[in-house]
PDB file of C-alpha atoms in Angstrom:
ATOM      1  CA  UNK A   5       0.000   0.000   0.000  1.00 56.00           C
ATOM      2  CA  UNK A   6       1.388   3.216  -0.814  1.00 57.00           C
ATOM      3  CA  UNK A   7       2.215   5.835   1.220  1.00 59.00           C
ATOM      4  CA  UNK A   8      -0.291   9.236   1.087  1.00 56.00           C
ATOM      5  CA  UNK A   9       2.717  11.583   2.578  1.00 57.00           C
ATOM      6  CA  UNK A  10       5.290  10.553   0.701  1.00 53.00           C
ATOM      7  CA  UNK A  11       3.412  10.632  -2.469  1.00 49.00           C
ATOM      8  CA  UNK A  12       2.132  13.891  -2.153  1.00 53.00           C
ATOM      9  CA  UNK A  13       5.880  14.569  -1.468  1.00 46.00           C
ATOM     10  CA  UNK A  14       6.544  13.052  -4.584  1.00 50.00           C
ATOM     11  CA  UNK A  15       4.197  15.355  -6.620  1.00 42.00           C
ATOM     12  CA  UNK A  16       5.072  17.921  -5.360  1.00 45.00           C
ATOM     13  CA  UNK A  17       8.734  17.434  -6.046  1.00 47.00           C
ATOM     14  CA  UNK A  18       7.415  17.132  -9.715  1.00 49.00           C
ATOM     15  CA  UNK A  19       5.413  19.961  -9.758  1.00 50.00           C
ATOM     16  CA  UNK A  20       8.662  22.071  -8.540  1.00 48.00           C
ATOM     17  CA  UNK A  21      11.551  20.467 -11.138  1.00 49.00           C
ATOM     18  CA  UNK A  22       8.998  20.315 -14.138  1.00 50.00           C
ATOM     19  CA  UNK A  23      10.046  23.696 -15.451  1.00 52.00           C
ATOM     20  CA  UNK A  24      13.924  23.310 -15.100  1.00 52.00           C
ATOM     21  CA  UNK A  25      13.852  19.889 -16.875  1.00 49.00           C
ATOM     22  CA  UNK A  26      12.221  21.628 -20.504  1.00 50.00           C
ATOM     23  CA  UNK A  27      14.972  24.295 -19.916  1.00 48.00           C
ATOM     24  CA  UNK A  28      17.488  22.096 -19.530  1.00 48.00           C
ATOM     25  CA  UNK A  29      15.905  20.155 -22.729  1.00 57.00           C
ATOM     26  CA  UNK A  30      16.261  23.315 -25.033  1.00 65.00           C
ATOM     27  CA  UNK A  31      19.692  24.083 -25.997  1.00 81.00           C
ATOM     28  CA  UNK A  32      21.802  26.804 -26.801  1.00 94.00           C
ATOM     29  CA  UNK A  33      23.411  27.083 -30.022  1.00 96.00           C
ATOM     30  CA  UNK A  34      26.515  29.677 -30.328  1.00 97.00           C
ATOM     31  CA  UNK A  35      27.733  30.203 -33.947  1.00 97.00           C
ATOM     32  CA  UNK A  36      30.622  32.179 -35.207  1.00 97.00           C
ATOM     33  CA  UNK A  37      30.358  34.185 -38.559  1.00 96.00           C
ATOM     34  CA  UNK A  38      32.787  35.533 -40.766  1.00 97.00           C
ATOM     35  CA  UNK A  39      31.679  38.169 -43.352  1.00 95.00           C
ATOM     36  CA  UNK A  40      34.466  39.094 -46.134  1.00 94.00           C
ATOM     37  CA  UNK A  41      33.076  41.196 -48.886  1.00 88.00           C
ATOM     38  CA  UNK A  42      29.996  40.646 -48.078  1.00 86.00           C
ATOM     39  CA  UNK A  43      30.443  36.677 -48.535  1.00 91.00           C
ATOM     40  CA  UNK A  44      30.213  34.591 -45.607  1.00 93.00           C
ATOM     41  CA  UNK A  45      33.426  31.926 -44.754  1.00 92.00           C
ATOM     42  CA  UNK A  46      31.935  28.459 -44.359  1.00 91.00           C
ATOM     43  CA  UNK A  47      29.372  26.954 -44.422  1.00 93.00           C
ATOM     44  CA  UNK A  48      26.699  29.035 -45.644  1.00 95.00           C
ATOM     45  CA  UNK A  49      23.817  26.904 -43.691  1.00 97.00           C
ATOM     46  CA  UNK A  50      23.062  26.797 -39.939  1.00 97.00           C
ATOM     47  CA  UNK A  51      20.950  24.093 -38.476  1.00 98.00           C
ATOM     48  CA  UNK A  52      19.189  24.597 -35.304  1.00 98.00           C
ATOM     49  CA  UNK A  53      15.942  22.636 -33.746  1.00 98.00           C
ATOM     50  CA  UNK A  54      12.809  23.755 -33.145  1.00 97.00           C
ATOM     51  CA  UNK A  55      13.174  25.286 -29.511  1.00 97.00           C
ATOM     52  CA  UNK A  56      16.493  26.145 -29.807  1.00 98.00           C
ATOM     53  CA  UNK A  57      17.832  29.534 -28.202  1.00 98.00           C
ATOM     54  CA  UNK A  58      20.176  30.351 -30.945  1.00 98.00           C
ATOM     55  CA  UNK A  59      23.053  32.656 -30.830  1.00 98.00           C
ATOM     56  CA  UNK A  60      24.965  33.910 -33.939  1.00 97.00           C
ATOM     57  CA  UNK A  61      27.709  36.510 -33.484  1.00 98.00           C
ATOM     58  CA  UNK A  62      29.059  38.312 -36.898  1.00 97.00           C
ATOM     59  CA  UNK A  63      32.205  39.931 -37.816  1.00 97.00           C
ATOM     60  CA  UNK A  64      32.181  41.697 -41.170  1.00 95.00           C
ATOM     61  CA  UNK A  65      35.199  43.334 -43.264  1.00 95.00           C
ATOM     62  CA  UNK A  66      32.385  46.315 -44.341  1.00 92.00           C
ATOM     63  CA  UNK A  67      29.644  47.615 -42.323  1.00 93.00           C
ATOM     64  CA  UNK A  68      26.172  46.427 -43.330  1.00 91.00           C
ATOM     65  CA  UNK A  69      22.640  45.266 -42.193  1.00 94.00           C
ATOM     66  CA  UNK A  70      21.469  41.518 -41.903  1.00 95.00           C
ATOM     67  CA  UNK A  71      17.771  41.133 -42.049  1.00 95.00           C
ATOM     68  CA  UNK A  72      16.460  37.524 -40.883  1.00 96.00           C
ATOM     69  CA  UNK A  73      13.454  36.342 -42.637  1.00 95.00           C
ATOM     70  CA  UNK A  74      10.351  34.655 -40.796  1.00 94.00           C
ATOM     71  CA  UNK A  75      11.703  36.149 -38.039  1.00 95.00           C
ATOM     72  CA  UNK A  76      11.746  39.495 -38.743  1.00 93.00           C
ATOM     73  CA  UNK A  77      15.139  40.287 -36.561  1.00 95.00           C
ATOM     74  CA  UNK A  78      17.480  43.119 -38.254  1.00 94.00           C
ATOM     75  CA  UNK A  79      20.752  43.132 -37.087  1.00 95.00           C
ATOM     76  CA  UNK A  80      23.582  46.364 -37.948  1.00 96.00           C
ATOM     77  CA  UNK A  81      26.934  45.002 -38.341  1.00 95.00           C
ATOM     78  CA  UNK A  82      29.883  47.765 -38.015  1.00 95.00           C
ATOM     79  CA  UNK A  83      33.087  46.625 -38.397  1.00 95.00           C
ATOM     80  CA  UNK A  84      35.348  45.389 -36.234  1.00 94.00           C
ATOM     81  CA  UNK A  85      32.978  44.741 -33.216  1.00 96.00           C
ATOM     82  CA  UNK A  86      31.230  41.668 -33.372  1.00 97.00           C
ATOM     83  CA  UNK A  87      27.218  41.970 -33.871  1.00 97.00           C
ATOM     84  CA  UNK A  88      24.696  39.479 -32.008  1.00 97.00           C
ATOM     85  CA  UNK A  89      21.992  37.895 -33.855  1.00 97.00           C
ATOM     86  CA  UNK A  90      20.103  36.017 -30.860  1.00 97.00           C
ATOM     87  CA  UNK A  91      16.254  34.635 -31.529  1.00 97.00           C
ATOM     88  CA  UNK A  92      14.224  31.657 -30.407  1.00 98.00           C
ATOM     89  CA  UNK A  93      13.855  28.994 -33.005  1.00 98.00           C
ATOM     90  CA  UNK A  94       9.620  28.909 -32.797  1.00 97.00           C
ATOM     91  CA  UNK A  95       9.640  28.388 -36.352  1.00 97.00           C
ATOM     92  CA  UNK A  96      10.071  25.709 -38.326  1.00 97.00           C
ATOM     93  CA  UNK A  97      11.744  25.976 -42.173  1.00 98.00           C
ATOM     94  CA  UNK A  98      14.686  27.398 -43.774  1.00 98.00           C
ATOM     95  CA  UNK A  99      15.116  31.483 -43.339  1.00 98.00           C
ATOM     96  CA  UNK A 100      17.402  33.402 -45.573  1.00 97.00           C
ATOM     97  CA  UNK A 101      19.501  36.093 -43.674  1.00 96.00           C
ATOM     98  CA  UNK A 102      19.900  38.645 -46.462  1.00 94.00           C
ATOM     99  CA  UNK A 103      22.111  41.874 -46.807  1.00 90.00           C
ATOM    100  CA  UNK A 104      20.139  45.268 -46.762  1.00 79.00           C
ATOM    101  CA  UNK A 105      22.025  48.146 -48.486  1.00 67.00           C
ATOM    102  CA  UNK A 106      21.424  50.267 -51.504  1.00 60.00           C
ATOM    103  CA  UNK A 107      22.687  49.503 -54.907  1.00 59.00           C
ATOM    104  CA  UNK A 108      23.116  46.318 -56.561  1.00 60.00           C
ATOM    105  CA  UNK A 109      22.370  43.229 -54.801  1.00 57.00           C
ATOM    106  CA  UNK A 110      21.034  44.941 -51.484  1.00 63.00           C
ATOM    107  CA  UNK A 111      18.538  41.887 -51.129  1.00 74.00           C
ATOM    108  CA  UNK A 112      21.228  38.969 -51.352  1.00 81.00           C
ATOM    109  CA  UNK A 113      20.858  36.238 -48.992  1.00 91.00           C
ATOM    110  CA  UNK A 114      24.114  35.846 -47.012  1.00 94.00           C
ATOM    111  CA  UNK A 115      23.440  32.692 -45.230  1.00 96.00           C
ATOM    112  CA  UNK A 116      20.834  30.592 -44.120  1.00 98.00           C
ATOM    113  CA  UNK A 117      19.376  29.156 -40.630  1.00 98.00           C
ATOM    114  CA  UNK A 118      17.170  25.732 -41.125  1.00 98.00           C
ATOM    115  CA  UNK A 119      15.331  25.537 -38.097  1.00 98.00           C
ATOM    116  CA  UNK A 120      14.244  21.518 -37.372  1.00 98.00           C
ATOM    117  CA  UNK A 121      11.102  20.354 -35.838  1.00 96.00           C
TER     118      UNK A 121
END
């Protein structure tokens, strides 16, 4: 026969660590990015899952503006600091990050993030 006290214990032990265990499910993804000339070095794809608190830091050789599509995030890159793209992957798909300037090509996708269900 099972024990009332200790199982309301038990709930409630539950009820208290349920929230850290989905935050300690979702991970944190840190990328690195390397702009030169406007052309990123690498891989020009980075996959995340669905959840995901994702981190991508930028360094560029010219200033310029990345703009994040689905997700609507715009992010001003001035050379040399590093620039912090940071977003929760809610979305499922693949989301150009395109360059906004003027002139020629001011809509060119840079890289892409493929968010994974």
């Amino acid at each position: 026969m099972t024990n009332p006290n200790r199982l309301r214990v038990q709930l409630l032990a539950l009820a208290v660590l349920a929230p850290f265990a989905g935050a300690a499910l979702a991970a944190s993804p840190k990328f690195s990015i390397e702009l030169v000339g406007g052309r990123i070095k690498g891989d020009d794809t980075l996959k995340v899952k669905q959840g995901d608190q994702v981190q991508v830091s930028v360094v560029s050789d010219q200033p310029l503006v990345l703009h994040l599509h689905g997700y609507d995030i715009e992010t001003k890159v001035v050379p040399p600091a590093p620039a912090l793209m940071a977003f929760k992957a809610d979305l499922a798909g693949r989301f150009p990050v395109h360059e906004h300037r003027s002139g020629a090509g001011n809509h060119r996708a840079v890289m892409f993030i493929e968010v994974h269900p």
